[in-house]
PDB file of C-alpha atoms in Angstrom:
ATOM      1  CA  MET T   1      12.008 -16.952  35.781  1.00  0.00           C
ATOM      2  CA  ARG T   2      13.218 -13.525  36.513  1.00  0.00           C
ATOM      3  CA  ALA T   3      16.256 -14.354  34.504  1.00  0.00           C
ATOM      4  CA  ALA T   4      14.178 -15.749  31.579  1.00  0.00           C
ATOM      5  CA  GLY T   5      12.001 -12.485  31.777  1.00  0.00           C
ATOM      6  CA  ARG T   6      14.831 -10.299  31.571  1.00  0.00           C
ATOM      7  CA  TRP T   7      16.230 -12.151  28.542  1.00  0.00           C
ATOM      8  CA  LEU T   8      12.860 -11.893  26.959  1.00  0.00           C
ATOM      9  CA  ALA T   9      12.705  -8.195  27.522  1.00  0.00           C
ATOM     10  CA  GLY T  10      15.960  -7.449  26.354  1.00  0.00           C
ATOM     11  CA  GLY T  11      15.523  -9.505  23.271  1.00  0.00           C
ATOM     12  CA  LEU T  12      12.150  -7.584  22.561  1.00  0.00           C
ATOM     13  CA  ALA T  13      13.885  -4.477  23.078  1.00  0.00           C
ATOM     14  CA  GLY T  14      16.789  -5.428  20.860  1.00  0.00           C
ATOM     15  CA  LEU T  15      14.171  -6.315  18.013  1.00  0.00           C
ATOM     16  CA  LEU T  16      12.295  -2.899  18.325  1.00  0.00           C
ATOM     17  CA  ILE T  17      15.597  -1.067  18.063  1.00  0.00           C
ATOM     18  CA  ALA T  18      16.502  -3.006  15.160  1.00  0.00           C
ATOM     19  CA  LEU T  19      13.353  -2.506  13.408  1.00  0.00           C
ATOM     20  CA  VAL T  20      13.529   1.344  14.141  1.00  0.00           C
ATOM     21  CA  LEU T  21      17.022   1.320  12.648  1.00  0.00           C
ATOM     22  CA  VAL T  22      15.793  -0.360   9.658  1.00  0.00           C
ATOM     23  CA  LEU T  23      12.820   1.924   9.207  1.00  0.00           C
ATOM     24  CA  LEU T  24      15.046   4.924   9.493  1.00  0.00           C
ATOM     25  CA  LEU T  25      17.444   3.317   6.901  1.00  0.00           C
ATOM     26  CA  PHE T  26      14.538   2.870   4.573  1.00  0.00           C
ATOM     27  CA  ARG T  27      13.635   6.577   4.836  1.00  0.00           C
ATOM     28  CA  PHE T  28      16.645   7.401   2.582  1.00  0.00           C
ATOM     29  CA  VAL T  29      17.447   4.070   0.898  1.00  0.00           C
ATOM     30  CA  ASN T  30      14.992   2.220  -1.209  1.00  0.00           C
ATOM     31  CA  PRO T  31      14.116  -1.208   0.177  1.00  0.00           C
ATOM     32  CA  PRO T  32      15.627  -3.802  -2.074  1.00  0.00           C
ATOM     33  CA  THR T  33      12.512  -6.289  -1.844  1.00  0.00           C
ATOM     34  CA  SER T  34       9.509  -6.653   0.521  1.00  0.00           C
ATOM     35  CA  ALA T  35       7.691  -9.501   2.298  1.00  0.00           C
ATOM     36  CA  PHE T  36       5.230  -9.897  -0.571  1.00  0.00           C
ATOM     37  CA  MET T  37       7.925 -10.179  -3.113  1.00  0.00           C
ATOM     38  CA  LEU T  38       9.831 -12.537  -1.370  1.00  0.00           C
ATOM     39  CA  ALA T  39       6.643 -14.489  -0.720  1.00  0.00           C
ATOM     40  CA  TYR T  40       6.174 -14.589  -4.407  1.00  0.00           C
ATOM     41  CA  ARG T  41       9.623 -15.802  -4.956  1.00  0.00           C
ATOM     42  CA  ILE T  42       9.108 -18.546  -2.591  1.00  0.00           C
ATOM     43  CA  GLY T  43       5.763 -19.637  -4.299  1.00  0.00           C
ATOM     44  CA  HIS T  44       7.115 -19.332  -7.772  1.00  0.00           C
ATOM     45  CA  PRO T  45      10.747 -20.100  -7.743  1.00  0.00           C
ATOM     46  CA  ASP T  46      11.071 -20.248 -11.476  1.00  0.00           C
ATOM     47  CA  GLN T  47       9.618 -16.814 -12.013  1.00  0.00           C
ATOM     48  CA  ALA T  48      11.174 -13.527 -10.471  1.00  0.00           C
ATOM     49  CA  PRO T  49       8.663 -10.760  -9.783  1.00  0.00           C
ATOM     50  CA  SER T  50       8.623  -7.827 -12.029  1.00  0.00           C
ATOM     51  CA  GLN T  51       9.432  -4.519 -10.144  1.00  0.00           C
ATOM     52  CA  GLN T  52      11.554  -1.269 -11.053  1.00  0.00           C
ATOM     53  CA  TRP T  53      12.055   1.417  -8.574  1.00  0.00           C
ATOM     54  CA  VAL T  54      11.063   4.980  -9.579  1.00  0.00           C
ATOM     55  CA  ALA T  55      10.955   8.372  -7.531  1.00  0.00           C
ATOM     56  CA  LEU T  56       7.954   9.837  -6.743  1.00  0.00           C
ATOM     57  CA  GLU T  57       8.895  12.673  -9.331  1.00  0.00           C
ATOM     58  CA  ALA T  58       9.105  10.236 -12.069  1.00  0.00           C
ATOM     59  CA  ILE T  59       5.494   8.935 -11.600  1.00  0.00           C
ATOM     60  CA  SER T  60       2.508  10.599 -13.166  1.00  0.00           C
ATOM     61  CA  PRO T  61       0.705  12.967 -10.648  1.00  0.00           C
ATOM     62  CA  TRP T  62      -2.487  11.082 -11.534  1.00  0.00           C
ATOM     63  CA  MET T  63      -1.158   8.040  -9.934  1.00  0.00           C
ATOM     64  CA  PRO T  64      -0.814   9.110  -6.228  1.00  0.00           C
ATOM     65  CA  LEU T  65      -4.131  10.833  -6.525  1.00  0.00           C
ATOM     66  CA  ALA T  66      -5.822   7.864  -7.698  1.00  0.00           C
ATOM     67  CA  VAL T  67      -4.719   5.586  -5.046  1.00  0.00           C
ATOM     68  CA  VAL T  68      -5.467   8.242  -2.319  1.00  0.00           C
ATOM     69  CA  ALA T  69      -8.985   8.798  -3.841  1.00  0.00           C
ATOM     70  CA  SER T  70      -9.377   4.955  -4.022  1.00  0.00           C
ATOM     71  CA  GLU T  71      -7.688   3.553  -0.971  1.00  0.00           C
ATOM     72  CA  ASP T  72      -7.427   6.337   1.685  1.00  0.00           C
ATOM     73  CA  GLN T  73      -8.947   9.953   1.161  1.00  0.00           C
ATOM     74  CA  ARG T  74      -7.834  10.984   4.565  1.00  0.00           C
ATOM     75  CA  PHE T  75      -4.077  10.146   4.169  1.00  0.00           C
ATOM     76  CA  PRO T  76      -2.645  13.655   4.220  1.00  0.00           C
ATOM     77  CA  GLU T  77      -4.436  14.168   7.665  1.00  0.00           C
ATOM     78  CA  HIS T  78      -4.138  11.012   9.591  1.00  0.00           C
ATOM     79  CA  TRP T  79      -1.186   9.645  11.611  1.00  0.00           C
ATOM     80  CA  GLY T  80      -1.145   6.012  10.210  1.00  0.00           C
ATOM     81  CA  LEU T  81      -4.557   4.790  11.323  1.00  0.00           C
ATOM     82  CA  ASP T  82      -8.238   5.826  10.343  1.00  0.00           C
ATOM     83  CA  LEU T  83     -10.076   5.419  13.626  1.00  0.00           C
ATOM     84  CA  ALA T  84     -13.403   6.033  12.124  1.00  0.00           C
ATOM     85  CA  ALA T  85     -12.941   3.334   9.603  1.00  0.00           C
ATOM     86  CA  ILE T  86     -11.468   0.695  12.171  1.00  0.00           C
ATOM     87  CA  ARG T  87     -14.641   1.384  14.499  1.00  0.00           C
ATOM     88  CA  SER T  88     -16.841   0.801  11.414  1.00  0.00           C
ATOM     89  CA  ALA T  89     -14.975  -2.490  10.643  1.00  0.00           C
ATOM     90  CA  VAL T  90     -15.013  -3.836  14.262  1.00  0.00           C
ATOM     91  CA  ARG T  91     -18.663  -2.935  14.461  1.00  0.00           C
ATOM     92  CA  GLU T  92     -19.468  -4.945  11.271  1.00  0.00           C
ATOM     93  CA  TYR T  93     -17.343  -7.748  12.618  1.00  0.00           C
ATOM     94  CA  ALA T  94     -19.365  -7.994  15.880  1.00  0.00           C
ATOM     95  CA  GLN T  95     -22.434  -8.011  13.829  1.00  0.00           C
ATOM     96  CA  GLY T  96     -21.411 -11.081  12.169  1.00  0.00           C
ATOM     97  CA  GLU T  97     -19.972  -9.874   9.077  1.00  0.00           C
ATOM     98  CA  GLY T  98     -16.503 -10.651   7.800  1.00  0.00           C
ATOM     99  CA  LEU T  99     -13.410  -8.707   9.038  1.00  0.00           C
ATOM    100  CA  ARG T 100     -12.736  -6.331   6.390  1.00  0.00           C
ATOM    101  CA  GLY T 101      -9.395  -4.238   6.180  1.00  0.00           C
ATOM    102  CA  ALA T 102     -10.014  -0.687   6.678  1.00  0.00           C
ATOM    103  CA  SER T 103      -6.316  -0.211   6.192  1.00  0.00           C
ATOM    104  CA  THR T 104      -4.811   3.320   5.394  1.00  0.00           C
ATOM    105  CA  ILE T 105      -2.119   3.415   2.679  1.00  0.00           C
ATOM    106  CA  THR T 106       0.574   3.651   5.584  1.00  0.00           C
ATOM    107  CA  GLN T 107      -0.982   0.234   6.866  1.00  0.00           C
ATOM    108  CA  GLN T 108      -0.777  -1.219   3.449  1.00  0.00           C
ATOM    109  CA  THR T 109       2.920  -0.017   2.999  1.00  0.00           C
ATOM    110  CA  ALA T 110       3.823  -1.487   6.359  1.00  0.00           C
ATOM    111  CA  LYS T 111       2.029  -4.901   5.465  1.00  0.00           C
ATOM    112  CA  ASN T 112       3.397  -5.032   1.956  1.00  0.00           C
ATOM    113  CA  LEU T 113       6.929  -4.277   3.201  1.00  0.00           C
ATOM    114  CA  PHE T 114       7.217  -6.462   6.382  1.00  0.00           C
ATOM    115  CA  LEU T 115       4.174  -8.816   7.021  1.00  0.00           C
ATOM    116  CA  TRP T 116       1.899 -11.319   5.376  1.00  0.00           C
ATOM    117  CA  ASN T 117      -1.445 -11.487   3.725  1.00  0.00           C
ATOM    118  CA  GLY T 118      -4.522 -12.578   5.764  1.00  0.00           C
ATOM    119  CA  ARG T 119      -7.131 -11.053   8.154  1.00  0.00           C
ATOM    120  CA  SER T 120      -6.021 -12.101  11.563  1.00  0.00           C
ATOM    121  CA  PHE T 121      -6.146  -9.723  14.412  1.00  0.00           C
ATOM    122  CA  VAL T 122      -2.441 -10.520  15.232  1.00  0.00           C
ATOM    123  CA  ARG T 123      -1.473  -9.223  11.831  1.00  0.00           C
ATOM    124  CA  LYS T 124      -3.774  -6.413  11.922  1.00  0.00           C
ATOM    125  CA  GLY T 125      -2.108  -5.523  15.373  1.00  0.00           C
ATOM    126  CA  LEU T 126       1.434  -5.682  13.964  1.00  0.00           C
ATOM    127  CA  GLU T 127       0.227  -3.694  11.074  1.00  0.00           C
ATOM    128  CA  ALA T 128      -1.128  -0.822  12.974  1.00  0.00           C
ATOM    129  CA  GLY T 129       1.982  -0.598  15.333  1.00  0.00           C
ATOM    130  CA  LEU T 130       4.009  -0.582  12.251  1.00  0.00           C
ATOM    131  CA  ALA T 131       1.967   2.117  10.438  1.00  0.00           C
ATOM    132  CA  VAL T 132       2.164   4.281  13.674  1.00  0.00           C
ATOM    133  CA  THR T 133       6.133   4.037  13.518  1.00  0.00           C
ATOM    134  CA  LEU T 134       6.067   4.868   9.952  1.00  0.00           C
ATOM    135  CA  GLU T 135       4.044   7.958  10.149  1.00  0.00           C
ATOM    136  CA  ALA T 136       6.581   9.030  13.050  1.00  0.00           C
ATOM    137  CA  LEU T 137       9.831   8.138  11.138  1.00  0.00           C
ATOM    138  CA  TRP T 138       8.849   8.953   7.266  1.00  0.00           C
ATOM    139  CA  PRO T 139       7.282  11.873   5.627  1.00  0.00           C
ATOM    140  CA  LYS T 140       4.018  11.299   3.848  1.00  0.00           C
ATOM    141  CA  ARG T 141       5.531  11.678   0.506  1.00  0.00           C
ATOM    142  CA  ARG T 142       8.258   8.769   1.316  1.00  0.00           C
ATOM    143  CA  ILE T 143       5.335   6.657   2.517  1.00  0.00           C
ATOM    144  CA  LEU T 144       3.520   7.183  -0.896  1.00  0.00           C
ATOM    145  CA  GLU T 145       6.687   6.857  -3.028  1.00  0.00           C
ATOM    146  CA  VAL T 146       7.339   3.328  -1.134  1.00  0.00           C
ATOM    147  CA  TYR T 147       3.687   2.216  -1.480  1.00  0.00           C
ATOM    148  CA  LEU T 148       3.546   2.993  -5.090  1.00  0.00           C
ATOM    149  CA  ASN T 149       6.758   0.974  -5.693  1.00  0.00           C
ATOM    150  CA  ILE T 150       5.880  -2.234  -3.866  1.00  0.00           C
ATOM    151  CA  ALA T 151       2.259  -2.489  -4.197  1.00  0.00           C
ATOM    152  CA  GLU T 152       1.186  -5.464  -6.154  1.00  0.00           C
ATOM    153  CA  PHE T 153      -0.674  -4.587  -9.352  1.00  0.00           C
ATOM    154  CA  GLY T 154      -0.906  -8.120 -10.695  1.00  0.00           C
ATOM    155  CA  PRO T 155       0.448 -11.619 -10.260  1.00  0.00           C
ATOM    156  CA  GLY T 156       4.077 -11.006  -9.853  1.00  0.00           C
ATOM    157  CA  ILE T 157       3.860  -7.310 -10.808  1.00  0.00           C
ATOM    158  CA  TYR T 158       5.032  -5.233  -8.093  1.00  0.00           C
ATOM    159  CA  GLY T 159       5.227  -1.383  -8.190  1.00  0.00           C
ATOM    160  CA  VAL T 160       3.528   1.293 -10.494  1.00  0.00           C
ATOM    161  CA  GLU T 161       6.561   1.339 -13.198  1.00  0.00           C
ATOM    162  CA  ALA T 162       6.513  -2.251 -13.750  1.00  0.00           C
ATOM    163  CA  ALA T 163       2.703  -2.104 -13.911  1.00  0.00           C
ATOM    164  CA  SER T 164       2.535   0.698 -16.090  1.00  0.00           C
ATOM    165  CA  ARG T 165       4.758  -0.965 -18.595  1.00  0.00           C
ATOM    166  CA  ALA T 166       3.233  -4.334 -18.215  1.00  0.00           C
ATOM    167  CA  PHE T 167      -0.337  -3.204 -18.859  1.00  0.00           C
ATOM    168  CA  PHE T 168      -0.237  -0.143 -21.014  1.00  0.00           C
ATOM    169  CA  GLY T 169       3.351  -0.227 -22.675  1.00  0.00           C
ATOM    170  CA  ILE T 170       4.486   3.100 -21.201  1.00  0.00           C
ATOM    171  CA  PRO T 171       6.522   4.451 -18.136  1.00  0.00           C
ATOM    172  CA  ALA T 172       4.627   5.520 -15.060  1.00  0.00           C
ATOM    173  CA  ARG T 173       5.257   9.309 -15.744  1.00  0.00           C
ATOM    174  CA  GLN T 174       3.159   9.038 -18.835  1.00  0.00           C
ATOM    175  CA  LEU T 175       0.041   7.436 -17.157  1.00  0.00           C
ATOM    176  CA  SER T 176      -3.165   9.402 -17.983  1.00  0.00           C
ATOM    177  CA  ARG T 177      -5.816  10.124 -15.480  1.00  0.00           C
ATOM    178  CA  GLY T 178      -7.806   7.071 -16.619  1.00  0.00           C
ATOM    179  CA  GLN T 179      -4.924   4.660 -16.570  1.00  0.00           C
ATOM    180  CA  ALA T 180      -3.901   5.745 -13.265  1.00  0.00           C
ATOM    181  CA  ALA T 181      -7.538   5.067 -12.126  1.00  0.00           C
ATOM    182  CA  ARG T 182      -7.534   1.507 -13.693  1.00  0.00           C
ATOM    183  CA  LEU T 183      -4.409   0.674 -11.995  1.00  0.00           C
ATOM    184  CA  ALA T 184      -5.784   1.937  -8.615  1.00  0.00           C
ATOM    185  CA  ALA T 185      -8.980   0.003  -9.170  1.00  0.00           C
ATOM    186  CA  VAL T 186      -7.297  -3.554  -9.214  1.00  0.00           C
ATOM    187  CA  LEU T 187      -5.478  -2.942  -5.941  1.00  0.00           C
ATOM    188  CA  PRO T 188      -8.134  -4.555  -3.714  1.00  0.00           C
ATOM    189  CA  ASN T 189      -7.485  -7.906  -5.520  1.00  0.00           C
ATOM    190  CA  PRO T 190      -4.837  -7.773  -8.179  1.00  0.00           C
ATOM    191  CA  LYS T 191      -4.542 -11.393  -8.494  1.00  0.00           C
ATOM    192  CA  VAL T 192      -8.367 -11.307 -10.005  1.00  0.00           C
ATOM    193  CA  PHE T 193      -8.702  -7.908 -11.382  1.00  0.00           C
ATOM    194  CA  ARG T 194      -6.778  -6.634 -14.441  1.00  0.00           C
ATOM    195  CA  ALA T 195      -6.113  -3.204 -15.439  1.00  0.00           C
ATOM    196  CA  ASP T 196      -5.463  -4.169 -19.027  1.00  0.00           C
ATOM    197  CA  ARG T 197      -8.562  -6.102 -19.236  1.00  0.00           C
ATOM    198  CA  PRO T 198     -11.100  -4.506 -16.850  1.00  0.00           C
ATOM    199  CA  SER T 199     -14.333  -6.502 -15.857  1.00  0.00           C
ATOM    200  CA  ALA T 200     -17.531  -4.822 -15.354  1.00  0.00           C
ATOM    201  CA  TYR T 201     -17.028  -4.487 -11.711  1.00  0.00           C
ATOM    202  CA  VAL T 202     -13.529  -2.977 -12.203  1.00  0.00           C
ATOM    203  CA  TRP T 203     -14.909  -0.456 -14.842  1.00  0.00           C
ATOM    204  CA  GLU T 204     -17.446   0.618 -12.129  1.00  0.00           C
ATOM    205  CA  ARG T 205     -14.741   1.050  -9.664  1.00  0.00           C
ATOM    206  CA  VAL T 206     -12.816   3.100 -12.234  1.00  0.00           C
ATOM    207  CA  ARG T 207     -15.603   5.562 -12.773  1.00  0.00           C
ATOM    208  CA  TRP T 208     -16.088   6.043  -9.179  1.00  0.00           C
ATOM    209  CA  ILE T 209     -12.207   6.564  -8.675  1.00  0.00           C
ATOM    210  CA  ARG T 210     -12.284   9.110 -11.432  1.00  0.00           C
ATOM    211  CA  ARG T 211     -15.161  10.899  -9.727  1.00  0.00           C
ATOM    212  CA  GLN T 212     -13.381  10.982  -6.386  1.00  0.00           C
ATOM    213  CA  MET T 213     -10.017  12.343  -8.115  1.00  0.00           C
ATOM    214  CA  ASP T 214     -12.005  15.231  -9.794  1.00  0.00           C
ATOM    215  CA  GLN T 215     -13.578  16.357  -6.255  1.00  0.00           C
ATOM    216  CA  LEU T 216     -10.300  16.017  -4.612  1.00  0.00           C
ATOM    217  CA  GLY T 217      -8.059  17.650  -7.414  1.00  0.00           C
ATOM    218  CA  LEU T 218      -4.484  17.409  -8.012  1.00  0.00           C
ATOM    219  CA  ALA T 219      -3.763  20.219  -5.554  1.00  0.00           C
ATOM    220  CA  TYR T 220      -5.029  17.890  -2.754  1.00  0.00           C
ATOM    221  CA  LEU T 221      -1.533  16.247  -2.364  1.00  0.00           C
ATOM    222  CA  GLY T 222       0.379  19.442  -3.121  1.00  0.00           C
ATOM    223  CA  GLY T 223       1.221  20.114   0.210  1.00  0.00           C
ATOM    224  CA  LEU T 224       2.868  16.660   1.084  1.00  0.00           C
TER     225      LEU T 224
END
């Protein structure tokens, strides 16, 4: 049993070292794919996902502001986890409500890159550990850049460049404030919501996101 324990501990240590090395590599090298894109390929073998990598500098400044305003307004300040949002989600779950995400942009980046969809405590635990590691190894700008390039904006549409061209016929660098808000508005459920044909609910989210963008201002992310 002691020998098996040593083998298990050695294997886990090796996996952790490999993961850290991969994350260090992806700080400088763009990930060739993501877990979500691989899952889409498996589920749709005859249809390749649409994605085109672009640098953060080639994306309209409205887009990172829109996703921060919509998904994670404390992004410049936290270290991967929003503890206040997590406590609120756990309290609601204990009161009998569903387990909601409470995920930061860093957690969503970790999930999209390495994990699977779903709302289990196991996946959330892995997501949290990966998010803290990402924050330790990557600057905030890199986290935003990777997130905007792998986030799902529609069925088979990954990354803001592919989404911008698919829904608006323009590159991501030309996105207006309103178009960026429309893309951010569909992120909670991109398989149902449409940026090019917004429902009444999506339009309501767009208006809220634009108000949050106005309050934060473009300078909010200038220090990243």
